[in-house]
mmCIF file of C-alpha atoms in Angstrom:
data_model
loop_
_atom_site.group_PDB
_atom_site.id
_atom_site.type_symbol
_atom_site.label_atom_id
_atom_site.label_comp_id
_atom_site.label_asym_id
_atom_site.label_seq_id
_atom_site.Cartn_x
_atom_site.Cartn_y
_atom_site.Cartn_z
ATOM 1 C CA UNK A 105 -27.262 -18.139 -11.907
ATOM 2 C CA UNK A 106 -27.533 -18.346 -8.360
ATOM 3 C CA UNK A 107 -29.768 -16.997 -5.471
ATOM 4 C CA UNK A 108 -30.669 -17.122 -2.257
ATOM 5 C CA UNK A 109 -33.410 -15.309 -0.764
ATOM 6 C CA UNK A 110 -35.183 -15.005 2.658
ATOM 7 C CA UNK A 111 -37.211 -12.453 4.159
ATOM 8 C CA UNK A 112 -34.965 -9.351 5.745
ATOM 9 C CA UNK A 113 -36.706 -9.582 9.085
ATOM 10 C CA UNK A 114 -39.598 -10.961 11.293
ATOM 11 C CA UNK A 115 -41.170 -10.149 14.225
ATOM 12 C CA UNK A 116 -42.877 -13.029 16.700
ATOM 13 C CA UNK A 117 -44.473 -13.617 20.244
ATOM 14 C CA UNK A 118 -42.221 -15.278 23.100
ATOM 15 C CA UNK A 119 -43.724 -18.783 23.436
ATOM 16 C CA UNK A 120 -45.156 -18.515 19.209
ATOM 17 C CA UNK A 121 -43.814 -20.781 16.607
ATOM 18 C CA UNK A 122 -42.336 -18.589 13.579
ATOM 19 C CA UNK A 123 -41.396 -20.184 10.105
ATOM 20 C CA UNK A 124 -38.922 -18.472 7.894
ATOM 21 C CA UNK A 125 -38.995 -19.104 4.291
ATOM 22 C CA UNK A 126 -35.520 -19.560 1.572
ATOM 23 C CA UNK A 127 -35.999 -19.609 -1.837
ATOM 24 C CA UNK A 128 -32.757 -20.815 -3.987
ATOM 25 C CA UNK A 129 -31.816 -21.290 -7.178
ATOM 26 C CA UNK A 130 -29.058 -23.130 -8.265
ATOM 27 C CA UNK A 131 -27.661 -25.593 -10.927
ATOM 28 C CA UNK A 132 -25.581 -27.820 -8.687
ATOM 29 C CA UNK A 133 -27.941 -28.231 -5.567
ATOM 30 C CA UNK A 134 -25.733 -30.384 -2.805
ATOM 31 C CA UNK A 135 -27.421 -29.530 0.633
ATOM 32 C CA UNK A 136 -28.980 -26.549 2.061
ATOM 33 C CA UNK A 137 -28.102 -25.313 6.056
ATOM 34 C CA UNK A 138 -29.581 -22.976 8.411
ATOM 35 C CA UNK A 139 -26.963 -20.992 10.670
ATOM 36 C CA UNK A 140 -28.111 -18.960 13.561
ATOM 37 C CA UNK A 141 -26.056 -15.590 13.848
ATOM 38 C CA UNK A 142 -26.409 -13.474 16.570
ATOM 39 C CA UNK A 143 -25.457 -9.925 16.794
ATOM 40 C CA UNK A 144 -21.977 -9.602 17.146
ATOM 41 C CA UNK A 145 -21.118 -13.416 16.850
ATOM 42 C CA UNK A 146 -20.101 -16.280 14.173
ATOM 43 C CA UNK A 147 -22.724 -18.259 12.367
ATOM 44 C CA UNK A 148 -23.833 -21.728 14.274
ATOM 45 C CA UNK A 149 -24.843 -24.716 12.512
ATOM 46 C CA UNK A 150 -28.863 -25.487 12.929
ATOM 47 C CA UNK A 151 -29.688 -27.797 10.458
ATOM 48 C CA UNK A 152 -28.676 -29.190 6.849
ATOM 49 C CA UNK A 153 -31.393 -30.739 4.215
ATOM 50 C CA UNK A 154 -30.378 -32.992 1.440
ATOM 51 C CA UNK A 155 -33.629 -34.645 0.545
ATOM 52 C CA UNK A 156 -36.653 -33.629 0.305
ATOM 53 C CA UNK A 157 -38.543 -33.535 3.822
ATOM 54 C CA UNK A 158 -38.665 -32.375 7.525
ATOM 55 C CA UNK A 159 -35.851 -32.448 9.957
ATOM 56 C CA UNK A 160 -36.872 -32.061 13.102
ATOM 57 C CA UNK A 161 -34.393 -31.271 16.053
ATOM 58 C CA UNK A 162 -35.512 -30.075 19.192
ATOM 59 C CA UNK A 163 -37.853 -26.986 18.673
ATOM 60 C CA UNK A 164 -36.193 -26.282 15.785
ATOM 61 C CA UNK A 165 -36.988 -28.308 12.106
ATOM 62 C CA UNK A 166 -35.989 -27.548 8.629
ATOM 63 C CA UNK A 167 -38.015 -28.289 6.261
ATOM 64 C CA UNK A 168 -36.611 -29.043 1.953
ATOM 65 C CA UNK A 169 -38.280 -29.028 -1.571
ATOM 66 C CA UNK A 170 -35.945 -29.624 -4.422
ATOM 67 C CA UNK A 171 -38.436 -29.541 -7.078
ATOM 68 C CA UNK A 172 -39.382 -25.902 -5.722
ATOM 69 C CA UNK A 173 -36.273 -24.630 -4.823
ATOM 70 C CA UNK A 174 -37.571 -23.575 -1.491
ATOM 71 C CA UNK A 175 -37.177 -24.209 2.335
ATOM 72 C CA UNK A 176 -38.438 -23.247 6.226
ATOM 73 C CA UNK A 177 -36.880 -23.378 9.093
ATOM 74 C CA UNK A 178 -39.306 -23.628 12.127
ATOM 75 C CA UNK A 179 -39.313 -22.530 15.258
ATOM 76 C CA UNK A 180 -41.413 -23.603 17.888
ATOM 77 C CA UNK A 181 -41.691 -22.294 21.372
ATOM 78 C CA UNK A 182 -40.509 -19.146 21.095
ATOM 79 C CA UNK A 183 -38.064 -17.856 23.508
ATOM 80 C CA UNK A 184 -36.090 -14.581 23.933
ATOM 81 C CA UNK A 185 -32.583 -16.015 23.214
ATOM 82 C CA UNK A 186 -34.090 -16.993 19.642
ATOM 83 C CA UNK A 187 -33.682 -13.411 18.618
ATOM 84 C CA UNK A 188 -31.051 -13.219 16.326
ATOM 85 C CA UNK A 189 -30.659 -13.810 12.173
ATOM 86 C CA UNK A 190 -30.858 -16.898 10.546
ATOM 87 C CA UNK A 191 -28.814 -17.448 7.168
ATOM 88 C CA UNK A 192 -30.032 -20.103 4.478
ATOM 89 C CA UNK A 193 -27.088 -21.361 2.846
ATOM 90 C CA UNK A 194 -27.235 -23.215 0.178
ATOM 91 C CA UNK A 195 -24.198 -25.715 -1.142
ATOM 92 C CA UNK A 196 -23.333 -25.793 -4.786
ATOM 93 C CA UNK A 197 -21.508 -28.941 -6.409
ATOM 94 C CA UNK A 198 -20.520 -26.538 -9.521
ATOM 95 C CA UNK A 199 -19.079 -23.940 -7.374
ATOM 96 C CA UNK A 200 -16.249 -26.479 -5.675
ATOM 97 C CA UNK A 201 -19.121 -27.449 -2.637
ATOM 98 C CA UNK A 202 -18.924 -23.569 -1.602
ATOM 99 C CA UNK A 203 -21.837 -22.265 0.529
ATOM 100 C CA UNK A 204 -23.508 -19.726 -1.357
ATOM 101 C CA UNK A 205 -25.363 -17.565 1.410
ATOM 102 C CA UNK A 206 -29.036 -15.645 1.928
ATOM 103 C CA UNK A 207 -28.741 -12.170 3.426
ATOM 104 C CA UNK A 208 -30.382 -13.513 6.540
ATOM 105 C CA UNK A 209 -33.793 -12.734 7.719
ATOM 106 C CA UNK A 210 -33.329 -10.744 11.668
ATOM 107 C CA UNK A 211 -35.893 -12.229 13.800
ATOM 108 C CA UNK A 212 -36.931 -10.418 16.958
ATOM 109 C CA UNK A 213 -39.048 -11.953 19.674
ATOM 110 C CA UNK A 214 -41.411 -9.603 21.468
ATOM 111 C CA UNK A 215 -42.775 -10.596 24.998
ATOM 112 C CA UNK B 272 -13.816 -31.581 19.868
ATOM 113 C CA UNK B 273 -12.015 -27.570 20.258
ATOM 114 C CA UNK B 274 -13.657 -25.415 17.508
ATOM 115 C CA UNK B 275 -12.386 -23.078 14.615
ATOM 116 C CA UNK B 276 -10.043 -20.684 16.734
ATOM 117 C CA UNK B 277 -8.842 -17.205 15.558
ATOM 118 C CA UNK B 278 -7.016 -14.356 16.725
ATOM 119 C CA UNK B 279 -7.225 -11.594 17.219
ATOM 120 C CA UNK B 280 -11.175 -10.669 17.999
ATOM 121 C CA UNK B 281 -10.692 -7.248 17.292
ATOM 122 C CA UNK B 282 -8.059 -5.016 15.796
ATOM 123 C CA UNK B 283 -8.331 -1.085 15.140
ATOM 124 C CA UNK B 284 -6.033 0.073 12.622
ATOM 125 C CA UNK B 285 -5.652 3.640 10.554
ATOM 126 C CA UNK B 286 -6.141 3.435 6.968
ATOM 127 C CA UNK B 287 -2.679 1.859 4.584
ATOM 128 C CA UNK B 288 -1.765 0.224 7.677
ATOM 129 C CA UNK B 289 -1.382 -3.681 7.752
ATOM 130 C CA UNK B 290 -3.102 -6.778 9.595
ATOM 131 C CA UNK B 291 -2.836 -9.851 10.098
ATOM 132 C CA UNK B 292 -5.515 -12.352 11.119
ATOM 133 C CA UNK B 293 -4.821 -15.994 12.370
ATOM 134 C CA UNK B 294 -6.630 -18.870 12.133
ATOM 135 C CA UNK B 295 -6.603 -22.902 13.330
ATOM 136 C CA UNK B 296 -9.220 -25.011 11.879
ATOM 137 C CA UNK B 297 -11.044 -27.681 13.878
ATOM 138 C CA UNK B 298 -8.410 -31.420 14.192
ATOM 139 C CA UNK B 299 -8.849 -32.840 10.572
ATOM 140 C CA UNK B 300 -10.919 -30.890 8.828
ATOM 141 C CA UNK B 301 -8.962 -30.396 5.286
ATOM 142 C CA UNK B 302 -11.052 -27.386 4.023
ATOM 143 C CA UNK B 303 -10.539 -23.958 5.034
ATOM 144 C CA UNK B 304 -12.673 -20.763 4.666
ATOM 145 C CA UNK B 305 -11.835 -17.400 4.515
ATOM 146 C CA UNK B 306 -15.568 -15.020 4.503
ATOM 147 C CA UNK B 307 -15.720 -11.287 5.133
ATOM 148 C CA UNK B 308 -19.154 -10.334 6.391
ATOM 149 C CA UNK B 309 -20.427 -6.764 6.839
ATOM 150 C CA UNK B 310 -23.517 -5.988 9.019
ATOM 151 C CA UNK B 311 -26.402 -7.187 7.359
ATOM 152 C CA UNK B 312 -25.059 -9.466 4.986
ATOM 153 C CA UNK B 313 -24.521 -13.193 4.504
ATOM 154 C CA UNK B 314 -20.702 -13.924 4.551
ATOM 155 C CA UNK B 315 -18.867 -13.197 1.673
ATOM 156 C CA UNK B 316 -16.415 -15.597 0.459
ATOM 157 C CA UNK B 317 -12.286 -14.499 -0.145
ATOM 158 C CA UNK B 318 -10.873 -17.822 -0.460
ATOM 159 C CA UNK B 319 -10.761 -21.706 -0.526
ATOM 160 C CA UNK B 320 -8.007 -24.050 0.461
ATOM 161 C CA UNK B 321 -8.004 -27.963 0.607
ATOM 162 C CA UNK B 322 -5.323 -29.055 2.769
ATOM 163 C CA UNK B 323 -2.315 -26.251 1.613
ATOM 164 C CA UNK B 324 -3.619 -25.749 -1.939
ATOM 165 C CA UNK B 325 -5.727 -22.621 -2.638
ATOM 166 C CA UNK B 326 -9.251 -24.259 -4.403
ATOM 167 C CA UNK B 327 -10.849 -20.549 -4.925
ATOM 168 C CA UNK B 328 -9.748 -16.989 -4.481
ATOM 169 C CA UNK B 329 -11.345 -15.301 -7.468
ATOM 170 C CA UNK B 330 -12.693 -13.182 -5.023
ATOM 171 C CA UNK B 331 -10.402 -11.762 -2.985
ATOM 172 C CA UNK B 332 -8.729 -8.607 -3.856
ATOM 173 C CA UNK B 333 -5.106 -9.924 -4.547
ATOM 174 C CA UNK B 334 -3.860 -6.435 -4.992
ATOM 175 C CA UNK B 335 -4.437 -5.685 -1.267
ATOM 176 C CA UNK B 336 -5.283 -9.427 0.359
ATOM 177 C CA UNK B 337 -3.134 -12.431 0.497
ATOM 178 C CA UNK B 338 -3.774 -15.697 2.490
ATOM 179 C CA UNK B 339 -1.887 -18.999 2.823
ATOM 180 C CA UNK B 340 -1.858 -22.129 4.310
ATOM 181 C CA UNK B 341 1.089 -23.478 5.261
ATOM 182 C CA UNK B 342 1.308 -27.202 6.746
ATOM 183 C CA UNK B 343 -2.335 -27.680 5.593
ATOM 184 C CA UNK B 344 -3.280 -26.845 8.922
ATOM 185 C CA UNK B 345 -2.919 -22.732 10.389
ATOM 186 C CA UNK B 346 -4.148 -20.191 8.053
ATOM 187 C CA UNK B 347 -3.117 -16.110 7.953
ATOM 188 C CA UNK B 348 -5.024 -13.512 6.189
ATOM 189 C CA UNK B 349 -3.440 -10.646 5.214
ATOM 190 C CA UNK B 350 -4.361 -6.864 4.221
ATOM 191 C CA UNK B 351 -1.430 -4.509 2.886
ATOM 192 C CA UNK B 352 -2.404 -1.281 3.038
ATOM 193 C CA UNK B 353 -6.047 -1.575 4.423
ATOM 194 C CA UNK B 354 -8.814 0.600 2.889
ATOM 195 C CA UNK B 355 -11.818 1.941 4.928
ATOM 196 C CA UNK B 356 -14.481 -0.275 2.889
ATOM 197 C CA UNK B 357 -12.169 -3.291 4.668
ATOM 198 C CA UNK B 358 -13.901 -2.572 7.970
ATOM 199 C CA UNK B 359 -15.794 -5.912 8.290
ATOM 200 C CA UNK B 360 -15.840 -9.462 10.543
ATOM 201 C CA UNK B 361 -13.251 -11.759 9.171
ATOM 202 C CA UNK B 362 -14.399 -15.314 9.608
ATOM 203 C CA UNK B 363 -12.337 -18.707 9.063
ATOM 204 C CA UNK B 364 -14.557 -21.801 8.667
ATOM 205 C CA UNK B 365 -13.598 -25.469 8.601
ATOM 206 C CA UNK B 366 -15.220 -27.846 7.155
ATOM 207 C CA UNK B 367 -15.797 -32.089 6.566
ATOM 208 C CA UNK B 368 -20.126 -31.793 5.924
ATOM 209 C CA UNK B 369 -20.574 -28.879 7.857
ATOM 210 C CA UNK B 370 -19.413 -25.600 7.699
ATOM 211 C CA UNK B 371 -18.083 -24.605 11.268
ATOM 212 C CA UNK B 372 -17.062 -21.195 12.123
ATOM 213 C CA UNK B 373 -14.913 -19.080 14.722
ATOM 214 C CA UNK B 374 -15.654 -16.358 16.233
ATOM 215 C CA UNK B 375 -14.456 -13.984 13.802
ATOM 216 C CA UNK B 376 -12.250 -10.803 13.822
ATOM 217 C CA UNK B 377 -14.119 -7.331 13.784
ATOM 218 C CA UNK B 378 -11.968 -4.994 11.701
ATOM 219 C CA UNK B 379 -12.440 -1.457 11.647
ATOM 220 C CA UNK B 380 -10.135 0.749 9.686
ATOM 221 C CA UNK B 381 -10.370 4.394 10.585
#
């Protein structure tokens, strides 16, 4: 079958770096994104994976293992607008290229 | 580039009432998302279309939600008659790689 999951919340230092962990599993891996989601807004693109490695973009990076069915996103630098819930998405060639989508994992930043 | 728009950002409506929502997707992106996301959750998908034909819907609740596509462009979701479990963010996405989103609607149904 198929499943996401990432921690339901974190707490972290302004100026810290934080790292939030997806696990998936999933027959028809295509691509796994990180959205940012704050409260009472739409999901914004961060950062999509295909192969294995580290992304790096800005203070943010995404990290990908296929073989273990697991990724990070890291954040670096911590600052207060970074509080908000981050969704692991992960897209599925079998399931017509749909997203299927972690619960997100709330981050708050503490000064 | 203009983003995903949608209209309207919020709507109040009484229970077995209808609504509408409207959506325009970003300037030639053929795939169109429909999600419903309730607080806490990851969005939860109602239906696919590429271009004006319908790819997924199997989960939307036909007896109460419809959706089209006309022109392969504009999108409308429909509820008729809502339910108070429909109180939610509707959110349209567009697509070529990337998944973009607009700002949603927040439904409540009271």
């Amino acid at each position: 079958g198929q499943n996401i999951d990432q921690p339901t919340e974190m707490t972290a230092t302004e100026g810290a770096i934080v790292q939030i962990n997806c696990t998936y599993q999933t027959s028809g891996f295509n691509g796994l994104f990180w959205y940012q989601q704050h409260a009472g807004e739409a999901p914004t693109f961060l950062s999509y994976n295909v192969l294995d490695g580290l992304e790096e973009k800005g203070r943010f990076s995404s990290f990908l293992s296929r073989s273990k069915g697991y990724s990070y996103l890291l954040l670096k630098e911590l600052q207060m607008k970074d509080s908000a819930s981050y969704l692991c998405a992960v897209r599925d060639k079998r399931s017509n290229y749909q997203l299927i989508w972690g619960a997100g994992t709330k981050l708050i930043i503490k000064p | 580039e203009a983003g995903v728009a949608q209209s309207p950002r919020y709507k109040i409506i009484e229970k077995r009432q209808s609504v509408a929502f409207w959506c325009n997707p970003i300037s030639g992106h053929a795939t169109l998302y429909w999600y419903q996301q309730i607080l806490g959750q990851g969005p939860k998908l109602l239906i696919q279309f590429q271009n004006n034909g319908v790819v997924d819907d199997s989960q939307l609740p036909k007896d109460r939600f419809s959706a089209e596509r006309l022109k392969g462009v504009d999108s409308t979701l429909k509820i008729q008659p809502a339910k108070l479990e429909d109180s939610a963010v509707y959110l349209c996405a567009s697509s070529s790689t990337v998944q973009y989103f607009g700002p949603g609607t927040r439904l409540t149904v009271t």
